[in-house]
Short mmCIF file of C-alpha atoms in Angstrom, two decimals:
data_model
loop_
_atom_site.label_atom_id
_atom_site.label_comp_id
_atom_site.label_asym_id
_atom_site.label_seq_id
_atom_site.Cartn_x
_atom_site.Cartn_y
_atom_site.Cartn_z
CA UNK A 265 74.43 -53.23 -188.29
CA UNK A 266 76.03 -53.44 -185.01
CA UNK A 267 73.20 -56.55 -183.94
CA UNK A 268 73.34 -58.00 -187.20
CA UNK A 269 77.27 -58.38 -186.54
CA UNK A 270 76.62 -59.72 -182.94
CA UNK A 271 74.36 -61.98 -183.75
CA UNK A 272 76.45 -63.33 -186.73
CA UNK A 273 79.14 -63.97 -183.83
CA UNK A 274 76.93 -65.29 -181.56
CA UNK A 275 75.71 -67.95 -184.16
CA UNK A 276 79.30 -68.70 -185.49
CA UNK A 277 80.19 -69.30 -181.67
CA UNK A 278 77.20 -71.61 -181.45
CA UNK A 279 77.86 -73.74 -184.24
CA UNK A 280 81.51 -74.69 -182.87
CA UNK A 281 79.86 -75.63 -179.70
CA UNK A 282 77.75 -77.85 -181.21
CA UNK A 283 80.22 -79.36 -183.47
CA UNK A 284 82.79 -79.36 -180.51
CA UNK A 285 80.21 -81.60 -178.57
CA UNK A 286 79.76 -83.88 -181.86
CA UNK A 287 83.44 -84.43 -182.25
CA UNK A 288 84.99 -86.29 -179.47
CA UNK A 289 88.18 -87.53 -180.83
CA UNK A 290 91.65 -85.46 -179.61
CA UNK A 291 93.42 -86.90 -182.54
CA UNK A 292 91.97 -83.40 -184.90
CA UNK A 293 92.09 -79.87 -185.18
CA UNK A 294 90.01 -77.16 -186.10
CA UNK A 295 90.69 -75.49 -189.65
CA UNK A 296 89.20 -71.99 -190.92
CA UNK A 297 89.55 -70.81 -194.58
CA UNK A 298 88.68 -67.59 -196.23
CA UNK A 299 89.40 -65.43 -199.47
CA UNK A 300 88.85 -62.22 -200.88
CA UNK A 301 87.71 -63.71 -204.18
CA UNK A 302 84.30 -65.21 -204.14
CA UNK A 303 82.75 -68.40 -204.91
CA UNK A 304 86.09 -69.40 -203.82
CA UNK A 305 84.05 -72.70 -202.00
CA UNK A 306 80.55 -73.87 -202.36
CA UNK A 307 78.61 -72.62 -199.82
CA UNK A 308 76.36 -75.43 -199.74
CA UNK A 309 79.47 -77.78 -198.82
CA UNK A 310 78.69 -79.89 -195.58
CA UNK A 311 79.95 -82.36 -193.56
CA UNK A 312 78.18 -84.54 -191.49
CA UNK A 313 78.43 -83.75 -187.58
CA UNK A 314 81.64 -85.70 -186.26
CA UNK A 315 83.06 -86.08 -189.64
CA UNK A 316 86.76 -85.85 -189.48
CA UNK A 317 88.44 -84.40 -192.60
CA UNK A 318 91.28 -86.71 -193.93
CA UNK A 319 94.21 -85.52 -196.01
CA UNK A 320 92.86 -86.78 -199.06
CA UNK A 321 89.24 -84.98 -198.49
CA UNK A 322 91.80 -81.80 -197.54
CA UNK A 323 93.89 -82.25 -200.63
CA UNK A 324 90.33 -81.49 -202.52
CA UNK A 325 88.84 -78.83 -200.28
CA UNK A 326 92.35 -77.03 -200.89
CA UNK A 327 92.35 -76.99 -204.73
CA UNK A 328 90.48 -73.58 -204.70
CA UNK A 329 93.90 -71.97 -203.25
CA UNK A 330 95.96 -73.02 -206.09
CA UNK A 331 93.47 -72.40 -208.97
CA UNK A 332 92.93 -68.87 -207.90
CA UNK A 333 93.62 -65.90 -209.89
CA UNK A 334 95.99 -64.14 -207.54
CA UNK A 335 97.77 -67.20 -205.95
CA UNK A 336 99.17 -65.68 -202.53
CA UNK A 337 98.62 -67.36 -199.51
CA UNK A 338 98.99 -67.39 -196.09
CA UNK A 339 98.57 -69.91 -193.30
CA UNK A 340 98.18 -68.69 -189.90
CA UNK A 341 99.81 -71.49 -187.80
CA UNK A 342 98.89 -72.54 -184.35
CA UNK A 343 101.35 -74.78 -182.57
CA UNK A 344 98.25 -76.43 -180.49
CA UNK A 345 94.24 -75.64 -180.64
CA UNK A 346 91.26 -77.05 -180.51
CA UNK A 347 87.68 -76.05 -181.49
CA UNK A 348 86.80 -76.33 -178.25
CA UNK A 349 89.27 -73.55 -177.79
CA UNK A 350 86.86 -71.51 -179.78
CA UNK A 351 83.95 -71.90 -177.47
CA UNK A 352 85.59 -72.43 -173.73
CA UNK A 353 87.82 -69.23 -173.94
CA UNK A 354 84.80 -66.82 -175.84
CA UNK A 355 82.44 -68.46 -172.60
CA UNK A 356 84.98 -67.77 -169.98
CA UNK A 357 85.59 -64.24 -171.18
CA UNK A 358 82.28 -63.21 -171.96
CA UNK A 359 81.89 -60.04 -173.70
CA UNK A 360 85.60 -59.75 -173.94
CA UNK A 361 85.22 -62.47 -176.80
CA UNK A 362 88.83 -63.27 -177.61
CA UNK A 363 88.08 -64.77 -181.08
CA UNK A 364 86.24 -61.76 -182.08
CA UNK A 365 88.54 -60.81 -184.84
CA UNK A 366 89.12 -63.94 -186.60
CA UNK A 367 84.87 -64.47 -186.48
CA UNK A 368 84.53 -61.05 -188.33
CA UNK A 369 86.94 -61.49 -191.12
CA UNK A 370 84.98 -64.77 -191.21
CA UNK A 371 82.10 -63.36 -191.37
CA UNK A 372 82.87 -60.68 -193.83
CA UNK A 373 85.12 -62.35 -196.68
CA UNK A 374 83.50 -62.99 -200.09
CA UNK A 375 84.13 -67.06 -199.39
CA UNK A 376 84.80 -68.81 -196.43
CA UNK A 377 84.75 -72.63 -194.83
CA UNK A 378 84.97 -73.98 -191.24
CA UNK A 379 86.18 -77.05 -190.62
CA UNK A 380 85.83 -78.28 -187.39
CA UNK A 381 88.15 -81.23 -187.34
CA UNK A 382 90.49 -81.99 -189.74
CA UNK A 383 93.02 -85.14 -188.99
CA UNK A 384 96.35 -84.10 -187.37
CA UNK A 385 98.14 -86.65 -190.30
CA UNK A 386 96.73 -84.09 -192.83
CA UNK A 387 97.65 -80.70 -190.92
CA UNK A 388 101.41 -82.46 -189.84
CA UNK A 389 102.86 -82.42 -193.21
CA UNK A 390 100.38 -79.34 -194.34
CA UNK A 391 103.11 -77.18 -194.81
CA UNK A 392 105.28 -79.89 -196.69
CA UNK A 393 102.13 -80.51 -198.99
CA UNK A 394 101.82 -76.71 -199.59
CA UNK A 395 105.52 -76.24 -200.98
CA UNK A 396 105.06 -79.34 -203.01
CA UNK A 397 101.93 -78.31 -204.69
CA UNK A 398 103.33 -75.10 -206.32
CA UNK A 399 106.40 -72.46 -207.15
CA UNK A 400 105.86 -70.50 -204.13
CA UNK A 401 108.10 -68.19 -203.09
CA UNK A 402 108.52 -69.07 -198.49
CA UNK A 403 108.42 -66.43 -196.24
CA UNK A 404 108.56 -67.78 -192.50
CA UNK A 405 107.20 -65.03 -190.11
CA UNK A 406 108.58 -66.09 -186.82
CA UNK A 407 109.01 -62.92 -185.16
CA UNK A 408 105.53 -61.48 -185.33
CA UNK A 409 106.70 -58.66 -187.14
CA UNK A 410 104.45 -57.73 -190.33
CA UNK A 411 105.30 -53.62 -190.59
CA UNK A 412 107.97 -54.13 -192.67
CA UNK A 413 106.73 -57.21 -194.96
CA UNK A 414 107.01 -56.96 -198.44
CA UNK A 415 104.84 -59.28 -200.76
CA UNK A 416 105.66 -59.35 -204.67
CA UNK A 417 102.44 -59.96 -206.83
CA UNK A 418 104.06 -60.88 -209.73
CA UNK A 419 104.91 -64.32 -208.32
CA UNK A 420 102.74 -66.51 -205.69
CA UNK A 421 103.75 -65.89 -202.09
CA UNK A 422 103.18 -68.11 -199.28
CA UNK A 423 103.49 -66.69 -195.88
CA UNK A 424 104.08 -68.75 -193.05
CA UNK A 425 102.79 -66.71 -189.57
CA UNK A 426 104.28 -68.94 -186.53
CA UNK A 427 101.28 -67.33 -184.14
CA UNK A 428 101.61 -67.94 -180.33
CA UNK A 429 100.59 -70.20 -178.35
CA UNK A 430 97.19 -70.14 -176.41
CA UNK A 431 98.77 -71.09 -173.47
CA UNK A 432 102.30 -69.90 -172.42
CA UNK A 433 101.50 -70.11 -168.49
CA UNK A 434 98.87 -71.68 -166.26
CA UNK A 435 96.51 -68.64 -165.65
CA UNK A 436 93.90 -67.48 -167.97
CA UNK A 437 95.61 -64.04 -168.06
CA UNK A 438 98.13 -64.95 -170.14
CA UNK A 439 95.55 -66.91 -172.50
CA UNK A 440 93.82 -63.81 -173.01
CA UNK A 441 96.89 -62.01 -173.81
CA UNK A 442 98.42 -64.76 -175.82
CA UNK A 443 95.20 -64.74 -177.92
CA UNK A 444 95.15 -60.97 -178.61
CA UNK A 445 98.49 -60.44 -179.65
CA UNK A 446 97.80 -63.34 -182.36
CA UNK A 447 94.46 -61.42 -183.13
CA UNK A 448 96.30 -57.87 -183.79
CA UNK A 449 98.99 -59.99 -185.99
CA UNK A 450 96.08 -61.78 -188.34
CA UNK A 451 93.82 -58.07 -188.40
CA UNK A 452 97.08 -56.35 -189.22
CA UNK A 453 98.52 -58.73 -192.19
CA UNK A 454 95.24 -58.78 -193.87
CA UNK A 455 94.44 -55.05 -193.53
CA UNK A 456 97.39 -54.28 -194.53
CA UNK A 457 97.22 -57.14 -197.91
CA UNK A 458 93.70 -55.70 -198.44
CA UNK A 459 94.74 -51.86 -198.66
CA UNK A 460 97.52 -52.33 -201.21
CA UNK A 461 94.51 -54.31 -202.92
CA UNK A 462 96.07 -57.68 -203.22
CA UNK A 463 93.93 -60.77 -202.99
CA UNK A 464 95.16 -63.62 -200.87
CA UNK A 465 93.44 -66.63 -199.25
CA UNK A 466 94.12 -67.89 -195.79
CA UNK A 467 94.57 -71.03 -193.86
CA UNK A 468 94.25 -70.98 -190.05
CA UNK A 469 94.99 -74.17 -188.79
CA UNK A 470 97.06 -75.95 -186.19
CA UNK A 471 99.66 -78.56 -185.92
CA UNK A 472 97.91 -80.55 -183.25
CA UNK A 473 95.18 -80.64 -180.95
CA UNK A 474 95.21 -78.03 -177.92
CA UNK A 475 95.60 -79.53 -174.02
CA UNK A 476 94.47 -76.29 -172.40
CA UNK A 477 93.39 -77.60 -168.71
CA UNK A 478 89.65 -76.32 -168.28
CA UNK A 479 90.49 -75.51 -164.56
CA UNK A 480 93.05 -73.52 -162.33
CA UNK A 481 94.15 -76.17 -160.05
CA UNK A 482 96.50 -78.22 -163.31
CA UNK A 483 99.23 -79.14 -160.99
CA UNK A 484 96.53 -81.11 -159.03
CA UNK A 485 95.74 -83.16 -161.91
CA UNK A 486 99.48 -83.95 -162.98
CA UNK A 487 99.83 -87.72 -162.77
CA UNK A 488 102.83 -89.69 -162.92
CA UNK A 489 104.16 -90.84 -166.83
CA UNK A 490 106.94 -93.41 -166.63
CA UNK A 491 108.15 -92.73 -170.02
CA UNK A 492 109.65 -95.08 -171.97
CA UNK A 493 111.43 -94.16 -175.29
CA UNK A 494 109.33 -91.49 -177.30
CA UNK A 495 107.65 -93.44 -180.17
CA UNK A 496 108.19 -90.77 -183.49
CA UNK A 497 104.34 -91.49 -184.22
CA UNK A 498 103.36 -89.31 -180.85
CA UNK A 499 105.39 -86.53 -181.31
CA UNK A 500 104.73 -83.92 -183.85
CA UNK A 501 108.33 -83.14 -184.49
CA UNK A 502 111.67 -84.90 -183.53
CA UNK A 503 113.81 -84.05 -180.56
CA UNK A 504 116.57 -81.69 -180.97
CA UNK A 505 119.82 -83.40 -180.78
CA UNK A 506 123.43 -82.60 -180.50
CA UNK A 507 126.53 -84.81 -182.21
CA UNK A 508 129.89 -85.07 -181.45
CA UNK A 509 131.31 -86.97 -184.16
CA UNK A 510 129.22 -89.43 -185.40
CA UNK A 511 126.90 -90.06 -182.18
CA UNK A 512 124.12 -87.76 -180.75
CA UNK A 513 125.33 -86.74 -177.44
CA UNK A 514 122.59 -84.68 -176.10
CA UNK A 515 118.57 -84.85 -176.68
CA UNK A 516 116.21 -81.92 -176.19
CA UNK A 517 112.33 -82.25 -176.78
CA UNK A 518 109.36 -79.93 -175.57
CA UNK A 519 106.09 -79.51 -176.38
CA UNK A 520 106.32 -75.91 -175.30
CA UNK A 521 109.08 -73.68 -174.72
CA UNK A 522 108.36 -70.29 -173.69
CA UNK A 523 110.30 -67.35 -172.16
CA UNK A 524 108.77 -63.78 -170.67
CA UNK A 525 110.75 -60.93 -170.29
CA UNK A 526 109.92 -58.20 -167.84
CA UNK A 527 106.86 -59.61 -167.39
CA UNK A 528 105.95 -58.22 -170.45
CA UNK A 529 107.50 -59.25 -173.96
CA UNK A 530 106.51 -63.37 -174.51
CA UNK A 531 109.17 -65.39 -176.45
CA UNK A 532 107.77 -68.45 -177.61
CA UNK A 533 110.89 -70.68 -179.00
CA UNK A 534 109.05 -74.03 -179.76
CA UNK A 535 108.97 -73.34 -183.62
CA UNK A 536 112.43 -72.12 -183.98
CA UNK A 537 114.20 -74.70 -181.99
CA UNK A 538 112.13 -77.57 -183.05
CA UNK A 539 110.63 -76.90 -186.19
CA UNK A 540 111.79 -74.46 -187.92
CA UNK A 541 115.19 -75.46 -186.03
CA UNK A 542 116.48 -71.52 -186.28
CA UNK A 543 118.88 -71.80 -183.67
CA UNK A 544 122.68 -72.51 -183.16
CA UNK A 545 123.80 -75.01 -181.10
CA UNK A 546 127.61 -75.17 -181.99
CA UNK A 547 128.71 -73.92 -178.56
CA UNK A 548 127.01 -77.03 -177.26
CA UNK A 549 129.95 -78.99 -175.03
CA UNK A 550 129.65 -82.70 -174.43
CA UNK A 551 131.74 -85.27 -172.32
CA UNK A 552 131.23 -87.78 -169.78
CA UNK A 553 130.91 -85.54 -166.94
CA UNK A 554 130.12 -82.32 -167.73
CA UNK A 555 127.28 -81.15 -170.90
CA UNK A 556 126.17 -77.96 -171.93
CA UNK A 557 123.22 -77.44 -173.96
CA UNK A 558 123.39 -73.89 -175.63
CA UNK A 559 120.98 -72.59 -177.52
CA UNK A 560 121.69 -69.16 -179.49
CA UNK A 561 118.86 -67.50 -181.28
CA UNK A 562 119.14 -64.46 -183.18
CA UNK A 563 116.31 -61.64 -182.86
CA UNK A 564 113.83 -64.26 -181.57
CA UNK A 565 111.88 -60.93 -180.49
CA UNK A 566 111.79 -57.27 -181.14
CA UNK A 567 114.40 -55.44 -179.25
CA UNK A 568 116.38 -58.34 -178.51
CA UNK A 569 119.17 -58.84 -181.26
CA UNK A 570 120.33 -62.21 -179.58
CA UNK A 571 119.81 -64.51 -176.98
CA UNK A 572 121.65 -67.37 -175.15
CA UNK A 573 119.99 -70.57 -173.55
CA UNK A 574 122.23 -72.73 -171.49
CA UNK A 575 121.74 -76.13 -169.75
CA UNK A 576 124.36 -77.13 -167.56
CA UNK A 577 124.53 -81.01 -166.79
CA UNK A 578 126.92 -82.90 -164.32
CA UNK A 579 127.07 -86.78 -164.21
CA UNK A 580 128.42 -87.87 -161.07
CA UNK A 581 128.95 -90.86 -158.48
CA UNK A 582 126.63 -91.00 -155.69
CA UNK A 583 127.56 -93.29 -152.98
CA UNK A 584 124.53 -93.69 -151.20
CA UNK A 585 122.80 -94.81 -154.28
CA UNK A 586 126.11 -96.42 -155.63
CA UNK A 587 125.28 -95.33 -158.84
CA UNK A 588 125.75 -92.14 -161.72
CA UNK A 589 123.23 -89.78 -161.37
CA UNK A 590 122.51 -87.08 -164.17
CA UNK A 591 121.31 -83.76 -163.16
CA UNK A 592 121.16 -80.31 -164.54
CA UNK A 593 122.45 -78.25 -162.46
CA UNK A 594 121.78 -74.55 -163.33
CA UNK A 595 119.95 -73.02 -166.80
CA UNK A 596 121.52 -69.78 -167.90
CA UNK A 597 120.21 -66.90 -169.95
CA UNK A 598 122.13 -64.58 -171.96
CA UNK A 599 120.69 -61.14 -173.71
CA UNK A 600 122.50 -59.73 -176.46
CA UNK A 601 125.85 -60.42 -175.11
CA UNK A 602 125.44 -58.47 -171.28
CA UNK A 603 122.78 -59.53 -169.60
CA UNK A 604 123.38 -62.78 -168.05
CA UNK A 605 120.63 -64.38 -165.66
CA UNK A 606 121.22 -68.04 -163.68
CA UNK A 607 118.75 -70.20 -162.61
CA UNK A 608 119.49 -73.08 -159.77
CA UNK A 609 117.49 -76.04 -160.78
CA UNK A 610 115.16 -78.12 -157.99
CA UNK A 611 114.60 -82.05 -158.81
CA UNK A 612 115.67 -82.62 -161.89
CA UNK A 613 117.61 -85.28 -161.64
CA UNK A 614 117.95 -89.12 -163.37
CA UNK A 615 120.12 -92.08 -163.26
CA UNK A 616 122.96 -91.46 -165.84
CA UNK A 617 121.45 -94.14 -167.84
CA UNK A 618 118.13 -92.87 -167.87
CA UNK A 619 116.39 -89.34 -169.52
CA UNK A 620 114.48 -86.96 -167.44
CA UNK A 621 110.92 -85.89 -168.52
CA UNK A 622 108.43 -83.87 -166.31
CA UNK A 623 105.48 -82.39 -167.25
CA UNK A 624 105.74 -79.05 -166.26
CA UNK A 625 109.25 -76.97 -165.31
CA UNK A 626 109.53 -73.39 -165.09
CA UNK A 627 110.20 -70.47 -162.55
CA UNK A 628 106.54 -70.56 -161.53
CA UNK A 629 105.85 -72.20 -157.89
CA UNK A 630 103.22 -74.33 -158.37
CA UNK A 631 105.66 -76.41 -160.89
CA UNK A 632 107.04 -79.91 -160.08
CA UNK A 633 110.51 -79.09 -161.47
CA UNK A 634 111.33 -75.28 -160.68
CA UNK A 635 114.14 -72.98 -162.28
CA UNK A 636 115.00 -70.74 -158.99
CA UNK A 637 116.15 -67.37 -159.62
CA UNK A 638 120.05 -66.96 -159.00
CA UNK A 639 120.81 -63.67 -159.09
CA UNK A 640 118.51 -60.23 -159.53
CA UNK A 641 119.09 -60.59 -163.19
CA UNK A 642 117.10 -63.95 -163.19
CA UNK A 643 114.34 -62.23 -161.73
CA UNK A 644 113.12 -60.01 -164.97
CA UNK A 645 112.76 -63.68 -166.48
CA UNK A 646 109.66 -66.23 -166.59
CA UNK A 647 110.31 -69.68 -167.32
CA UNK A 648 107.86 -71.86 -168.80
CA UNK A 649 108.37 -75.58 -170.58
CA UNK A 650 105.57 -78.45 -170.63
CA UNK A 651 106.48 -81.84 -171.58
CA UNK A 652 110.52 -81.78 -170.88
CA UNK A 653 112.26 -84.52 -171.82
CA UNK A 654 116.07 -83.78 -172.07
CA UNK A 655 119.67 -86.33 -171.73
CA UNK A 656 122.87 -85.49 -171.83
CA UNK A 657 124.64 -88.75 -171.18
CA UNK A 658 124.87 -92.17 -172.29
CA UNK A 659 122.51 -91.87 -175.24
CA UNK A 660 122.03 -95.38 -177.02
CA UNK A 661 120.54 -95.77 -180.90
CA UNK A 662 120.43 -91.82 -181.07
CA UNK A 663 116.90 -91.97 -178.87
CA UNK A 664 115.72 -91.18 -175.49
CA UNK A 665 116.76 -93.57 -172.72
CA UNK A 666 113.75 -94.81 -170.19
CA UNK A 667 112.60 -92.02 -168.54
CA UNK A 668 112.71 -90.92 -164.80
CA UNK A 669 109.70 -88.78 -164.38
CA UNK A 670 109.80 -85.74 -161.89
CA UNK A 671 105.84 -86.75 -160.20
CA UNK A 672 106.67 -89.15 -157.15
CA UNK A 673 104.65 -91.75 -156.09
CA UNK A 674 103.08 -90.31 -153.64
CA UNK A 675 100.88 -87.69 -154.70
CA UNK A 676 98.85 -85.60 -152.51
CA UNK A 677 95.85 -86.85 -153.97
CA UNK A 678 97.30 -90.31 -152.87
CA UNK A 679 98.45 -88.98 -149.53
CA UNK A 680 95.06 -88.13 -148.81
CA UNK A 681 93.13 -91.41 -149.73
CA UNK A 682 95.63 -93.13 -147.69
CA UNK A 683 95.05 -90.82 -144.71
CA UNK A 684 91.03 -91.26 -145.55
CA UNK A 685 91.46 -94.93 -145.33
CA UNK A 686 93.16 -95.49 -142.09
CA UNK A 687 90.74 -93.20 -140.39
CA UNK A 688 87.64 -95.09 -141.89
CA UNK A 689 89.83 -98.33 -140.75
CA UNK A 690 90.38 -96.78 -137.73
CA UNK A 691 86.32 -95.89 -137.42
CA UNK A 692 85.61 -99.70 -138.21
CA UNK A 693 88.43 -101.35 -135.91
CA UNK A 694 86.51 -99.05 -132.78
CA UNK A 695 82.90 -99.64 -134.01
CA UNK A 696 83.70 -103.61 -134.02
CA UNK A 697 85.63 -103.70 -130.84
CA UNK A 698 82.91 -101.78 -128.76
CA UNK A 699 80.24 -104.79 -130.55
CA UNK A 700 82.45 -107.47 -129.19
CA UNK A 701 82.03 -105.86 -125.41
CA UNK A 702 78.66 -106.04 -125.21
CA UNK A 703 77.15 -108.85 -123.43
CA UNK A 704 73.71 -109.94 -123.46
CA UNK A 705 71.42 -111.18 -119.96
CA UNK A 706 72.26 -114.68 -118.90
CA UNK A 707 68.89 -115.32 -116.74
CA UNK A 708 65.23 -114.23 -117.68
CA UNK A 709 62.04 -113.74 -115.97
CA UNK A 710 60.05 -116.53 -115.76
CA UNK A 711 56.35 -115.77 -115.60
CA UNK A 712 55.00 -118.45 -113.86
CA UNK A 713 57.49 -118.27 -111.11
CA UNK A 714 58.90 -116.11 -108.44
CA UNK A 715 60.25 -112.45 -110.22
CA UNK A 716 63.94 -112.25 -111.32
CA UNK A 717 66.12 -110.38 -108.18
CA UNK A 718 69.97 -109.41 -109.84
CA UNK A 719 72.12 -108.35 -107.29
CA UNK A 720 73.81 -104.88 -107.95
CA UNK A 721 77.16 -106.54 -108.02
CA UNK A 722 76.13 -108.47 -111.23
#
């Protein structure tokens, strides 16, 4: 039984390499679907290799969830992924196969159907399409917390599981453990559905494709993005933003936004502050010199009951550049009212009339931007947010000024060519100098005559 299972794995693994390999466009994401009631989808049901799933073709392949019987559902959200996810991480880790879990209950459910890329348009407004499709009765599970979930078969249930992201930090560690805790959540829900005996499908999907670097060395590879303002096609939700009176005074955006406590507890805060927008941002201050960003979430995590984000931003006159700069000067953290960590922030900085956007800031030292520990407090925190983009002043048409990246020109990448060069040049300027010395004999031997004599002093 135990081969049979293994090599059910191993195949499952093998088919989203090959389909991985087929589909080359980063504009899709993966999408798995099971149920405990059978014949649930044709199991002859195909799609061509590189076939991307559009919403229509999805609104069809999804009528089996509300014609069921037992209409409860639950869709097991990623924030990014990719099917190549599937097949780099369960390579990397070898027999400590990450997706092990998910490729069992796979395996083992009455009905099932992989779809290995399904258009992000479709999987955007999934959720939206979902509510509008039926009576559900919404349950958002942001906290990860399914022991005390109670599910009422008398009318359908959609659950919502906000899993976390596959990558909360550059190392592979915290892949591995990001992964794990998200397979313990999805094992635990459906056990725990399954022993009360209520039947449920499942949608495991994600809301757009994954970036995760496929090497250590990311911070070598960061290049520089002038960005302009964000176009509201690229981003897969809106900026937060923050009015006084009528006008939007501050503008927040990240792709990810992740805190780790004691090393230990992981606190992702993308969903709730961008999408799911569960967080209070009254005690957010704005004027022409000083802005505070505060973020205040409540029980974001088990064993914290509340927690405080601040960003502190100055604008002020710089003589030697004779202009307004914008910079944010210090991020704060406060835990449930007492615990109060500061952060000094390193290079991020902007004309007042510009945003700021780097690609990766964060308490970690191989980051452009860093958040440097200000007391011993700050120093049970890690910091981690990809794709910043934040302005507190001057914001025009309730949108992102142009954007004054954090990556400099001169990279070392581009430090080195240049040093490469003007050796080579270097190499060339003494190669052609020591040709143009040489001189060649200005009398020869003639045979019929009297042999050459040259004097030594020639």
């Amino acid at each position: 039984m135990t081969q049979l299972y293994s090599a059910a794995a191993a195949l499952l693994v093998c088919t989203l390499a090959v389909l991985f390999k087929m589909s080359l466009s980063v504009d899709h994401v993966p999408m798995l679907l099971w149920s405990t009631q059978r014949s649930q989808w044709n199991p002859d049901t195909a799609l061509h290799e590189g076939h991307v799933v559009s919403a229509q073709e999805l609104t069809v392949l999804l009528q089996p969830v509300f014609t069921q019987n037992s209409r409860n559902l639950i869709l097991f959200l990623h924030d990014m992924l990719s099917i190549g996810d599937f097949t780099y991480l369960s390579e990397f880790y070898g027999n400590k196969n990450p997706f092990q879990n998910v490729q069992g209950i796979l395996q083992s459910s009455p009905s099932s159907l992989l779809l290995p890329a399904v258009d992000c348009e479709a999987t955007k407004y999934l959720l939206s399409f979902l509510l509008e499709s039926g009576y559900w009765k919404l349950t958002n599970i942001t906290n990860l917390d399914v022991s005390q979930l109670e599910v009422n078969t008398s009318e359908p249930n959609l659950l919502v599981v906000h899993l976390q992201p596959l990558v909360s930090d550059l190392n592979k560690i915290s892949t591995l453990e990001a992964v794990a805790e998200n397979e313990k959540i999805i094992g635990r829900l459906t056990m725990d559905l399954q022993e009360r005996g209520i039947h449920f499908s499942v949608i495991y999907t994600a809301v757009r494709p994954s970036r995760i670097s496929r090497r250590t060395d990311v911070v070598g590879e960061l290049r520089r993005q002038l960005m302009a303002t964000e176009e509201e096609d690229s981003l897969s939700y809106p900026p937060l933003n923050v009015t006084a009176g009528k006008d939007i005074c501050i503008l927040f955006y990240a792709s990810n936004f992740s805190l780790k406590a004691n090393s230990s507890v992981l606190i992702d805060l993308t969903n709730a502050t961008f999408v799911m927008q569960n967080v209070d941002i009254s005690s957010s201050e704005c004027s022409d010199i000083n802005t505070t960003l505060s973020l205040k979430y409540t029980k974001p995590v088990n064993g914290i009951s509340s927690l405080e984000i601040r960003f502190l931003m100055t604008n002020k006159f710089y003589g030697g550049s004779a202009r307004n700069w914008s910079t944010l000067d210090s991020v704060e953290i406060v835990q449930d009212g007492e615990k109060f960590a500061k952060f000094n922030v390193s290079v991020i900085s902007a004309p007042a009339e510009y945003s700021f956007h780097c690609q990766l800031v964060g308490t970690s030292n191989l980051y452009p931007a860093r958040l440097i520990p200000s007391n011993n407090e700050a120093k049970n925190w890690d910091v981690f947010i990809s794709k910043l983009q934040i302005q507190g002043f001057n914001i025009e048409n309730n949108q992102f000024s142009y954007a004054s990246d954090c990556t400099g020109f001169f990279t070392p990448g581009i430090w080195m060519g240049l040093v490469t060069s003007i050796i080579l040049l270097w190499i060339l300027a003494y190669g052609i100098h020591m040709i143009m010395q040489l001189t060649t004999n200005s009398r020869f031997d003639d045979p019929k005559g009297a042999a050459l004599s040259v004097p030594q002093t020639e």
